[in-house]
Tab-separated table of N, CA, C and O in Angstrom:
chain	number	residue	atom	x	y	z
L	1	MET	N	-109.975	156.836	-18.474
L	1	MET	CA	-109.457	155.487	-18.610
L	1	MET	C	-109.311	155.149	-20.088
L	1	MET	O	-110.107	155.548	-20.914
L	2	LYS	N	-108.279	154.404	-20.385
L	2	LYS	CA	-108.008	154.016	-21.761
L	2	LYS	C	-109.085	153.068	-22.257
L	2	LYS	O	-109.608	152.248	-21.517
L	3	SER	N	-109.378	153.193	-23.550
L	3	SER	CA	-110.336	152.261	-24.128
L	3	SER	C	-109.658	150.918	-24.354
L	3	SER	O	-108.429	150.829	-24.447
L	4	LEU	N	-110.433	149.877	-24.431
L	4	LEU	CA	-109.904	148.537	-24.656
L	4	LEU	C	-109.161	148.469	-25.975
L	4	LEU	O	-108.134	147.814	-26.082
L	5	ARG	N	-109.647	149.187	-26.969
L	5	ARG	CA	-108.996	149.187	-28.282
L	5	ARG	C	-107.584	149.756	-28.186
L	5	ARG	O	-106.661	149.267	-28.819
L	6	THR	N	-107.404	150.784	-27.381
L	6	THR	CA	-106.091	151.393	-27.201
L	6	THR	C	-105.145	150.444	-26.491
L	6	THR	O	-103.961	150.376	-26.807
L	7	LEU	N	-105.645	149.694	-25.551
L	7	LEU	CA	-104.794	148.790	-24.767
L	7	LEU	C	-104.458	147.502	-25.507
L	7	LEU	O	-103.433	146.884	-25.241
L	8	THR	N	-105.315	147.081	-26.410
L	8	THR	CA	-105.120	145.790	-27.074
L	8	THR	C	-104.558	145.948	-28.488
L	8	THR	O	-105.035	145.337	-29.429
L	9	THR	N	-103.539	146.762	-28.597
L	9	THR	CA	-102.840	146.883	-29.874
L	9	THR	C	-101.877	145.706	-30.020
L	9	THR	O	-101.514	145.053	-29.031
L	10	LEU	N	-101.457	145.446	-31.246
L	10	LEU	CA	-100.527	144.340	-31.489
L	10	LEU	C	-99.241	144.469	-30.660
L	10	LEU	O	-98.822	143.493	-30.023
L	11	PRO	N	-98.618	145.651	-30.602
L	11	PRO	CA	-97.410	145.765	-29.775
L	11	PRO	C	-97.677	145.467	-28.294
L	11	PRO	O	-96.860	144.814	-27.631
L	12	ASN	N	-98.811	145.923	-27.766
L	12	ASN	CA	-99.126	145.664	-26.357
L	12	ASN	C	-99.407	144.178	-26.121
L	12	ASN	O	-99.044	143.636	-25.078
L	13	ILE	N	-100.060	143.546	-27.064
L	13	ILE	CA	-100.307	142.103	-26.938
L	13	ILE	C	-98.980	141.351	-26.937
L	13	ILE	O	-98.779	140.427	-26.147
L	14	MET	N	-98.062	141.767	-27.799
L	14	MET	CA	-96.748	141.111	-27.852
L	14	MET	C	-95.986	141.312	-26.543
L	14	MET	O	-95.384	140.368	-26.022
L	15	SER	N	-96.023	142.528	-26.011
L	15	SER	CA	-95.341	142.784	-24.732
L	15	SER	C	-96.016	142.018	-23.598
L	15	SER	O	-95.335	141.470	-22.725
L	16	GLY	N	-97.337	141.972	-23.604
L	16	GLY	CA	-98.061	141.208	-22.581
L	16	GLY	C	-97.745	139.719	-22.659
L	16	GLY	O	-97.596	139.063	-21.629
L	17	LEU	N	-97.624	139.207	-23.879
L	17	LEU	CA	-97.249	137.801	-24.042
L	17	LEU	C	-95.861	137.553	-23.470
L	17	LEU	O	-95.640	136.574	-22.762
L	18	ARG	N	-94.919	138.461	-23.750
L	18	ARG	CA	-93.563	138.298	-23.230
L	18	ARG	C	-93.559	138.327	-21.704
L	18	ARG	O	-92.868	137.542	-21.064
L	19	LEU	N	-94.371	139.213	-21.128
L	19	LEU	CA	-94.482	139.274	-19.669
L	19	LEU	C	-95.051	137.966	-19.114
L	19	LEU	O	-94.560	137.437	-18.114
L	20	ALA	N	-96.052	137.422	-19.775
L	20	ALA	CA	-96.672	136.164	-19.326
L	20	ALA	C	-95.742	134.971	-19.529
L	20	ALA	O	-95.827	133.988	-18.781
L	21	LEU	N	-94.862	135.042	-20.507
L	21	LEU	CA	-93.963	133.922	-20.786
L	21	LEU	C	-92.801	133.814	-19.791
L	21	LEU	O	-92.217	132.745	-19.654
L	22	ALA	N	-92.485	134.890	-19.089
L	22	ALA	CA	-91.356	134.863	-18.151
L	22	ALA	C	-91.523	133.775	-17.083
L	22	ALA	O	-90.605	132.968	-16.882
L	23	PRO	N	-92.668	133.677	-16.395
L	23	PRO	CA	-92.796	132.586	-15.416
L	23	PRO	C	-92.858	131.205	-16.072
L	23	PRO	O	-92.391	130.225	-15.494
L	24	VAL	N	-93.396	131.129	-17.270
L	24	VAL	CA	-93.435	129.840	-17.984
L	24	VAL	C	-92.010	129.408	-18.317
L	24	VAL	O	-91.656	128.229	-18.201
L	25	MET	N	-91.182	130.376	-18.691
L	25	MET	CA	-89.778	130.089	-18.971
L	25	MET	C	-89.085	129.571	-17.705
L	25	MET	O	-88.315	128.609	-17.751
L	26	LEU	N	-89.389	130.189	-16.568
L	26	LEU	CA	-88.808	129.736	-15.293
L	26	LEU	C	-89.233	128.315	-14.942
L	26	LEU	O	-88.412	127.499	-14.527
L	27	VAL	N	-90.514	128.033	-15.114
L	27	VAL	CA	-91.009	126.684	-14.806
L	27	VAL	C	-90.343	125.661	-15.716
L	27	VAL	O	-89.945	124.577	-15.262
L	28	SER	N	-90.182	125.985	-16.979
L	28	SER	CA	-89.534	125.039	-17.891
L	28	SER	C	-88.088	124.784	-17.471
L	28	SER	O	-87.600	123.662	-17.565
L	29	ALA	N	-87.410	125.800	-16.987
L	29	ALA	CA	-86.025	125.619	-16.549
L	29	ALA	C	-85.942	124.816	-15.259
L	29	ALA	O	-85.132	123.897	-15.135
L	30	VAL	N	-86.795	125.152	-14.304
L	30	VAL	CA	-86.775	124.447	-13.011
L	30	VAL	C	-87.091	122.963	-13.198
L	30	VAL	O	-86.540	122.112	-12.501
L	31	THR	N	-87.960	122.657	-14.146
L	31	THR	CA	-88.324	121.259	-14.390
L	31	THR	C	-87.382	120.570	-15.377
L	31	THR	O	-87.598	119.419	-15.728
L	32	GLY	N	-86.343	121.293	-15.826
L	32	GLY	CA	-85.320	120.690	-16.675
L	32	GLY	C	-85.702	120.513	-18.134
L	32	GLY	O	-85.074	119.739	-18.852
L	33	ARG	N	-86.689	121.213	-18.580
L	33	ARG	CA	-87.136	121.096	-19.985
L	33	ARG	C	-86.378	122.114	-20.850
L	33	ARG	O	-86.886	123.200	-21.163
L	34	LYS	N	-85.178	121.729	-21.262
L	34	LYS	CA	-84.316	122.640	-22.020
L	34	LYS	C	-84.934	123.064	-23.344
L	34	LYS	O	-84.864	124.227	-23.722
L	35	SER	N	-85.530	122.128	-24.055
L	35	SER	CA	-86.101	122.479	-25.358
L	35	SER	C	-87.279	123.444	-25.207
L	35	SER	O	-87.449	124.352	-26.027
L	36	TRP	N	-88.074	123.270	-24.152
L	36	TRP	CA	-89.179	124.203	-23.896
L	36	TRP	C	-88.628	125.584	-23.568
L	36	TRP	O	-89.128	126.594	-24.039
L	37	PHE	N	-87.605	125.610	-22.713
L	37	PHE	CA	-86.991	126.887	-22.355
L	37	PHE	C	-86.487	127.607	-23.599
L	37	PHE	O	-86.754	128.799	-23.785
L	38	ILE	N	-85.775	126.905	-24.460
L	38	ILE	CA	-85.215	127.531	-25.658
L	38	ILE	C	-86.325	128.054	-26.566
L	38	ILE	O	-86.241	129.165	-27.088
L	39	ALA	N	-87.379	127.274	-26.747
L	39	ALA	CA	-88.492	127.711	-27.598
L	39	ALA	C	-89.163	128.960	-27.025
L	39	ALA	O	-89.447	129.920	-27.762
L	40	ILE	N	-89.396	128.970	-25.725
L	40	ILE	CA	-90.031	130.123	-25.078
L	40	ILE	C	-89.096	131.331	-25.126
L	40	ILE	O	-89.523	132.464	-25.364
L	41	PHE	N	-87.823	131.096	-24.927
L	41	PHE	CA	-86.828	132.158	-24.985
L	41	PHE	C	-86.799	132.796	-26.380
L	41	PHE	O	-86.807	134.028	-26.507
L	42	VAL	N	-86.790	131.971	-27.418
L	42	VAL	CA	-86.787	132.490	-28.791
L	42	VAL	C	-88.063	133.286	-29.065
L	42	VAL	O	-88.017	134.373	-29.645
L	43	LEU	N	-89.203	132.766	-28.636
L	43	LEU	CA	-90.461	133.486	-28.813
L	43	LEU	C	-90.421	134.829	-28.076
L	43	LEU	O	-90.861	135.859	-28.609
L	44	SER	N	-89.872	134.842	-26.882
L	44	SER	CA	-89.746	136.087	-26.124
L	44	SER	C	-88.849	137.087	-26.846
L	44	SER	O	-89.154	138.278	-26.915
L	45	LEU	N	-87.740	136.600	-27.390
L	45	LEU	CA	-86.850	137.491	-28.132
L	45	LEU	C	-87.528	138.052	-29.376
L	45	LEU	O	-87.352	139.231	-29.712
L	46	LEU	N	-88.309	137.224	-30.044
L	46	LEU	CA	-89.015	137.695	-31.234
L	46	LEU	C	-90.035	138.774	-30.884
L	46	LEU	O	-90.140	139.794	-31.581
L	47	THR	N	-90.779	138.569	-29.806
L	47	THR	CA	-91.747	139.596	-29.416
L	47	THR	C	-91.030	140.868	-28.978
L	47	THR	O	-91.510	141.968	-29.247
L	48	ASP	N	-89.879	140.723	-28.341
L	48	ASP	CA	-89.102	141.890	-27.935
L	48	ASP	C	-88.568	142.632	-29.155
L	48	ASP	O	-88.524	143.861	-29.174
L	49	THR	N	-88.185	141.895	-30.161
L	49	THR	CA	-87.655	142.504	-31.377
L	49	THR	C	-88.723	143.264	-32.151
L	49	THR	O	-88.482	144.366	-32.632
L	50	PHE	N	-89.900	142.687	-32.260
L	50	PHE	CA	-90.895	143.230	-33.173
L	50	PHE	C	-91.953	144.132	-32.538
L	50	PHE	O	-92.644	144.850	-33.264
L	51	ASP	N	-92.105	144.131	-31.229
L	51	ASP	CA	-93.157	144.973	-30.657
L	51	ASP	C	-92.901	146.455	-30.914
L	51	ASP	O	-93.807	147.194	-31.285
L	52	GLY	N	-91.676	146.882	-30.770
L	52	GLY	CA	-91.344	148.283	-31.042
L	52	GLY	C	-91.490	148.632	-32.514
L	52	GLY	O	-91.963	149.724	-32.866
L	53	PHE	N	-91.086	147.698	-33.371
L	53	PHE	CA	-91.228	147.915	-34.801
L	53	PHE	C	-92.691	148.130	-35.174
L	53	PHE	O	-93.037	149.078	-35.883
L	54	PHE	N	-93.566	147.255	-34.676
L	54	PHE	CA	-94.989	147.372	-34.990
L	54	PHE	C	-95.606	148.631	-34.367
L	54	PHE	O	-96.484	149.256	-34.961
L	55	ALA	N	-95.138	148.995	-33.183
L	55	ALA	CA	-95.665	150.208	-32.546
L	55	ALA	C	-95.363	151.432	-33.404
L	55	ALA	O	-96.225	152.294	-33.591
L	56	ARG	N	-94.156	151.498	-33.926
L	56	ARG	CA	-93.800	152.632	-34.780
L	56	ARG	C	-94.463	152.529	-36.154
L	56	ARG	O	-94.974	153.511	-36.681
L	57	ARG	N	-94.471	151.354	-36.717
L	57	ARG	CA	-95.017	151.152	-38.073
L	57	ARG	C	-96.506	151.482	-38.146
L	57	ARG	O	-96.964	152.075	-39.102
L	58	PHE	N	-97.260	151.055	-37.121
L	58	PHE	CA	-98.707	151.261	-37.128
L	58	PHE	C	-99.141	152.433	-36.247
L	58	PHE	O	-100.318	152.572	-35.931
L	59	HIS	N	-98.156	153.232	-35.813
L	59	HIS	CA	-98.439	154.417	-34.987
L	59	HIS	C	-99.261	154.041	-33.745
L	59	HIS	O	-100.268	154.660	-33.434
L	60	GLN	N	-98.794	153.004	-33.052
L	60	GLN	CA	-99.496	152.525	-31.869
L	60	GLN	C	-98.642	152.671	-30.612
L	60	GLN	O	-98.780	151.914	-29.661
L	61	SER	N	-97.773	153.649	-30.603
L	61	SER	CA	-96.960	153.926	-29.420
L	61	SER	C	-97.829	154.592	-28.359
L	61	SER	O	-98.703	155.394	-28.682
L	62	SER	N	-97.570	154.254	-27.106
L	62	SER	CA	-98.306	154.876	-26.006
L	62	SER	C	-97.473	154.784	-24.736
L	62	SER	O	-96.534	153.993	-24.658
L	63	ARG	N	-97.847	155.580	-23.761
L	63	ARG	CA	-97.155	155.505	-22.461
L	63	ARG	C	-97.382	154.138	-21.832
L	63	ARG	O	-96.471	153.551	-21.241
L	64	PHE	N	-98.620	153.637	-21.937
L	64	PHE	CA	-98.916	152.312	-21.397
L	64	PHE	C	-98.057	151.252	-22.085
L	64	PHE	O	-97.499	150.373	-21.435
L	65	GLY	N	-97.952	151.330	-23.402
L	65	GLY	CA	-97.149	150.361	-24.151
L	65	GLY	C	-95.683	150.412	-23.762
L	65	GLY	O	-95.022	149.382	-23.649
L	66	THR	N	-95.181	151.611	-23.543
L	66	THR	CA	-93.791	151.769	-23.118
L	66	THR	C	-93.572	151.129	-21.753
L	66	THR	O	-92.582	150.417	-21.532
L	67	LEU	N	-94.503	151.368	-20.832
L	67	LEU	CA	-94.402	150.773	-19.496
L	67	LEU	C	-94.512	149.250	-19.564
L	67	LEU	O	-93.712	148.535	-18.948
L	68	LEU	N	-95.476	148.755	-20.326
L	68	LEU	CA	-95.652	147.310	-20.468
L	68	LEU	C	-94.421	146.667	-21.079
L	68	LEU	O	-93.965	145.609	-20.625
L	69	ASP	N	-93.845	147.296	-22.093
L	69	ASP	CA	-92.633	146.780	-22.731
L	69	ASP	C	-91.482	146.728	-21.737
L	69	ASP	O	-90.746	145.739	-21.675
L	70	SER	N	-91.332	147.777	-20.933
L	70	SER	CA	-90.257	147.797	-19.932
L	70	SER	C	-90.445	146.714	-18.881
L	70	SER	O	-89.481	146.051	-18.479
L	71	LEU	N	-91.678	146.525	-18.424
L	71	LEU	CA	-91.954	145.460	-17.448
L	71	LEU	C	-91.661	144.081	-18.044
L	71	LEU	O	-91.063	143.224	-17.384
L	72	ALA	N	-92.076	143.880	-19.272
L	72	ALA	CA	-91.842	142.594	-19.935
L	72	ALA	C	-90.348	142.359	-20.143
L	72	ALA	O	-89.854	141.236	-19.934
L	73	ASP	N	-89.629	143.394	-20.548
L	73	ASP	CA	-88.177	143.275	-20.704
L	73	ASP	C	-87.524	142.904	-19.381
L	73	ASP	O	-86.680	142.011	-19.311
L	74	GLY	N	-87.914	143.606	-18.329
L	74	GLY	CA	-87.345	143.328	-17.016
L	74	GLY	C	-87.617	141.907	-16.565
L	74	GLY	O	-86.717	141.214	-16.075
L	75	ALA	N	-88.846	141.455	-16.736
L	75	ALA	CA	-89.196	140.081	-16.343
L	75	ALA	C	-88.394	139.065	-17.137
L	75	ALA	O	-87.887	138.078	-16.583
L	76	MET	N	-88.261	139.309	-18.420
L	76	MET	CA	-87.521	138.369	-19.261
L	76	MET	C	-86.039	138.363	-18.909
L	76	MET	O	-85.440	137.309	-18.729
L	77	TYR	N	-85.461	139.551	-18.771
L	77	TYR	CA	-84.022	139.614	-18.524
L	77	TYR	C	-83.640	139.208	-17.101
L	77	TYR	O	-82.495	138.821	-16.866
L	78	ILE	N	-84.558	139.256	-16.177
L	78	ILE	CA	-84.289	138.716	-14.844
L	78	ILE	C	-84.444	137.196	-14.857
L	78	ILE	O	-83.695	136.481	-14.193
L	79	SER	N	-85.383	136.699	-15.629
L	79	SER	CA	-85.632	135.256	-15.688
L	79	SER	C	-84.502	134.484	-16.364
L	79	SER	O	-84.199	133.361	-15.970
L	80	ILE	N	-83.896	135.075	-17.362
L	80	ILE	CA	-82.901	134.354	-18.159
L	80	ILE	C	-81.737	133.835	-17.315
L	80	ILE	O	-81.416	132.642	-17.385
L	81	PRO	N	-81.071	134.654	-16.496
L	81	PRO	CA	-79.955	134.097	-15.723
L	81	PRO	C	-80.405	133.024	-14.726
L	81	PRO	O	-79.676	132.060	-14.481
L	82	VAL	N	-81.589	133.193	-14.171
L	82	VAL	CA	-82.106	132.176	-13.246
L	82	VAL	C	-82.318	130.868	-13.996
L	82	VAL	O	-81.955	129.784	-13.503
L	83	CYS	N	-82.867	130.957	-15.184
L	83	CYS	CA	-83.085	129.753	-15.996
L	83	CYS	C	-81.764	129.088	-16.357
L	83	CYS	O	-81.637	127.859	-16.279
L	84	VAL	N	-80.802	129.894	-16.749
L	84	VAL	CA	-79.485	129.340	-17.093
L	84	VAL	C	-78.862	128.683	-15.868
L	84	VAL	O	-78.228	127.625	-15.971
L	85	TRP	N	-79.052	129.278	-14.707
L	85	TRP	CA	-78.537	128.696	-13.466
L	85	TRP	C	-79.084	127.280	-13.261
L	85	TRP	O	-78.354	126.375	-12.879
L	86	PHE	N	-80.373	127.101	-13.512
L	86	PHE	CA	-80.985	125.781	-13.338
L	86	PHE	C	-80.585	124.801	-14.437
L	86	PHE	O	-80.384	123.620	-14.163
L	87	LEU	N	-80.496	125.275	-15.664
L	87	LEU	CA	-80.257	124.367	-16.789
L	87	LEU	C	-78.780	124.115	-17.074
L	87	LEU	O	-78.406	123.001	-17.448
L	88	TRP	N	-77.954	125.138	-16.948
L	88	TRP	CA	-76.538	125.022	-17.267
L	88	TRP	C	-75.696	125.748	-16.221
L	88	TRP	O	-75.048	126.760	-16.505
L	89	PRO	N	-75.673	125.232	-14.978
L	89	PRO	CA	-74.953	125.957	-13.914
L	89	PRO	C	-73.460	126.117	-14.194
L	89	PRO	O	-72.851	127.088	-13.744
L	90	HIS	N	-72.870	125.201	-14.940
L	90	HIS	CA	-71.436	125.312	-15.242
L	90	HIS	C	-71.123	126.592	-16.032
L	90	HIS	O	-70.044	127.154	-15.891
L	91	ILE	N	-72.068	127.068	-16.828
L	91	ILE	CA	-71.857	128.315	-17.574
L	91	ILE	C	-71.788	129.496	-16.612
L	91	ILE	O	-70.952	130.390	-16.772
L	92	ILE	N	-72.653	129.486	-15.606
L	92	ILE	CA	-72.647	130.568	-14.614
L	92	ILE	C	-71.299	130.622	-13.905
L	92	ILE	O	-70.691	131.685	-13.777
L	93	PHE	N	-70.812	129.476	-13.458
L	93	PHE	CA	-69.539	129.453	-12.736
L	93	PHE	C	-68.381	129.866	-13.645
L	93	PHE	O	-67.476	130.574	-13.215
L	94	ARG	N	-68.423	129.461	-14.893
L	94	ARG	CA	-67.344	129.776	-15.831
L	94	ARG	C	-67.324	131.265	-16.175
L	94	ARG	O	-66.267	131.843	-16.375
L	95	GLU	N	-68.481	131.889	-16.237
L	95	GLU	CA	-68.588	133.280	-16.695
L	95	GLU	C	-68.978	134.252	-15.582
L	95	GLU	O	-69.452	135.347	-15.864
L	96	ILE	N	-68.775	133.876	-14.324
L	96	ILE	CA	-69.274	134.659	-13.197
L	96	ILE	C	-68.761	136.103	-13.196
L	96	ILE	O	-69.504	137.029	-12.891
L	97	TYR	N	-67.501	136.320	-13.564
L	97	TYR	CA	-66.965	137.683	-13.539
L	97	TYR	C	-67.678	138.580	-14.552
L	97	TYR	O	-67.993	139.723	-14.260
L	98	TYR	N	-67.938	138.059	-15.728
L	98	TYR	CA	-68.641	138.836	-16.754
L	98	TYR	C	-70.098	139.058	-16.371
L	98	TYR	O	-70.662	140.127	-16.641
L	99	ILE	N	-70.695	138.091	-15.741
L	99	ILE	CA	-72.089	138.219	-15.310
L	99	ILE	C	-72.216	139.302	-14.250
L	99	ILE	O	-73.114	140.149	-14.312
L	100	VAL	N	-71.309	139.310	-13.285
L	100	VAL	CA	-71.329	140.329	-12.230
L	100	VAL	C	-71.075	141.708	-12.838
L	100	VAL	O	-71.765	142.682	-12.508
L	101	LEU	N	-70.114	141.798	-13.740
L	101	LEU	CA	-69.810	143.070	-14.388
L	101	LEU	C	-71.022	143.589	-15.162
L	101	LEU	O	-71.370	144.780	-15.081
L	102	MET	N	-71.689	142.717	-15.879
L	102	MET	CA	-72.883	143.084	-16.626
L	102	MET	C	-73.987	143.565	-15.679
L	102	MET	O	-74.658	144.562	-15.950
L	103	ALA	N	-74.161	142.869	-14.575
L	103	ALA	CA	-75.193	143.247	-13.609
L	103	ALA	C	-74.890	144.608	-12.991
L	103	ALA	O	-75.801	145.420	-12.791
L	104	VAL	N	-73.634	144.871	-12.704
L	104	VAL	CA	-73.242	146.160	-12.125
L	104	VAL	C	-73.531	147.297	-13.106
L	104	VAL	O	-74.113	148.322	-12.732
L	105	PHE	N	-73.146	147.114	-14.363
L	105	PHE	CA	-73.404	148.156	-15.359
L	105	PHE	C	-74.903	148.339	-15.616
L	105	PHE	O	-75.373	149.455	-15.815
L	106	TYR	N	-75.643	147.257	-15.618
L	106	TYR	CA	-77.093	147.354	-15.796
L	106	TYR	C	-77.715	148.125	-14.640
L	106	TYR	O	-78.523	149.025	-14.839
L	107	ALA	N	-77.320	147.773	-13.422
L	107	ALA	CA	-77.862	148.461	-12.248
L	107	ALA	C	-77.480	149.943	-12.270
L	107	ALA	O	-78.292	150.805	-11.951
L	108	ALA	N	-76.250	150.234	-12.662
L	108	ALA	CA	-75.802	151.625	-12.718
L	108	ALA	C	-76.613	152.413	-13.740
L	108	ALA	O	-77.005	153.567	-13.481
L	109	SER	N	-76.907	151.794	-14.879
L	109	SER	CA	-77.697	152.516	-15.890
L	109	SER	C	-79.135	152.731	-15.416
L	109	SER	O	-79.742	153.757	-15.722
L	110	MET	N	-79.673	151.769	-14.671
L	110	MET	CA	-81.033	151.919	-14.146
L	110	MET	C	-81.082	153.031	-13.091
L	110	MET	O	-82.029	153.806	-13.057
L	111	ILE	N	-80.068	153.087	-12.261
L	111	ILE	CA	-80.004	154.132	-11.226
L	111	ILE	C	-79.835	155.501	-11.871
L	111	ILE	O	-80.500	156.467	-11.496
L	112	ALA	N	-78.978	155.579	-12.870
L	112	ALA	CA	-78.747	156.851	-13.564
L	112	ALA	C	-79.973	157.303	-14.336
L	112	ALA	O	-80.222	158.498	-14.466
L	113	GLY	N	-80.764	156.329	-14.830
L	113	GLY	CA	-81.950	156.668	-15.618
L	113	GLY	C	-83.062	157.128	-14.741
L	113	GLY	O	-83.939	157.870	-15.057
């Protein structure tokens, strides 16, 4: 079993925070708190941007970290369209063809991977 020190690296904490923020982002959208959603979204993007950088910089890459990062990415990227649906449904209707196309290509890449 991994030691606690191995699991609680800065990159893993950042990925874990992003994973935990996904439902908070959903709640903020469902309750109509646009400013909260945007703040949480920006924080999620920042953790997504820097967790990999810190993992490489401090030599803290691990299989667990890779899995945690992927789970956090998935939770965030699934939450975003749902949040937009609640907060700005007119955008979904206006861009539906591009959204479907993006989802198809994403699903195809996941299946191929």
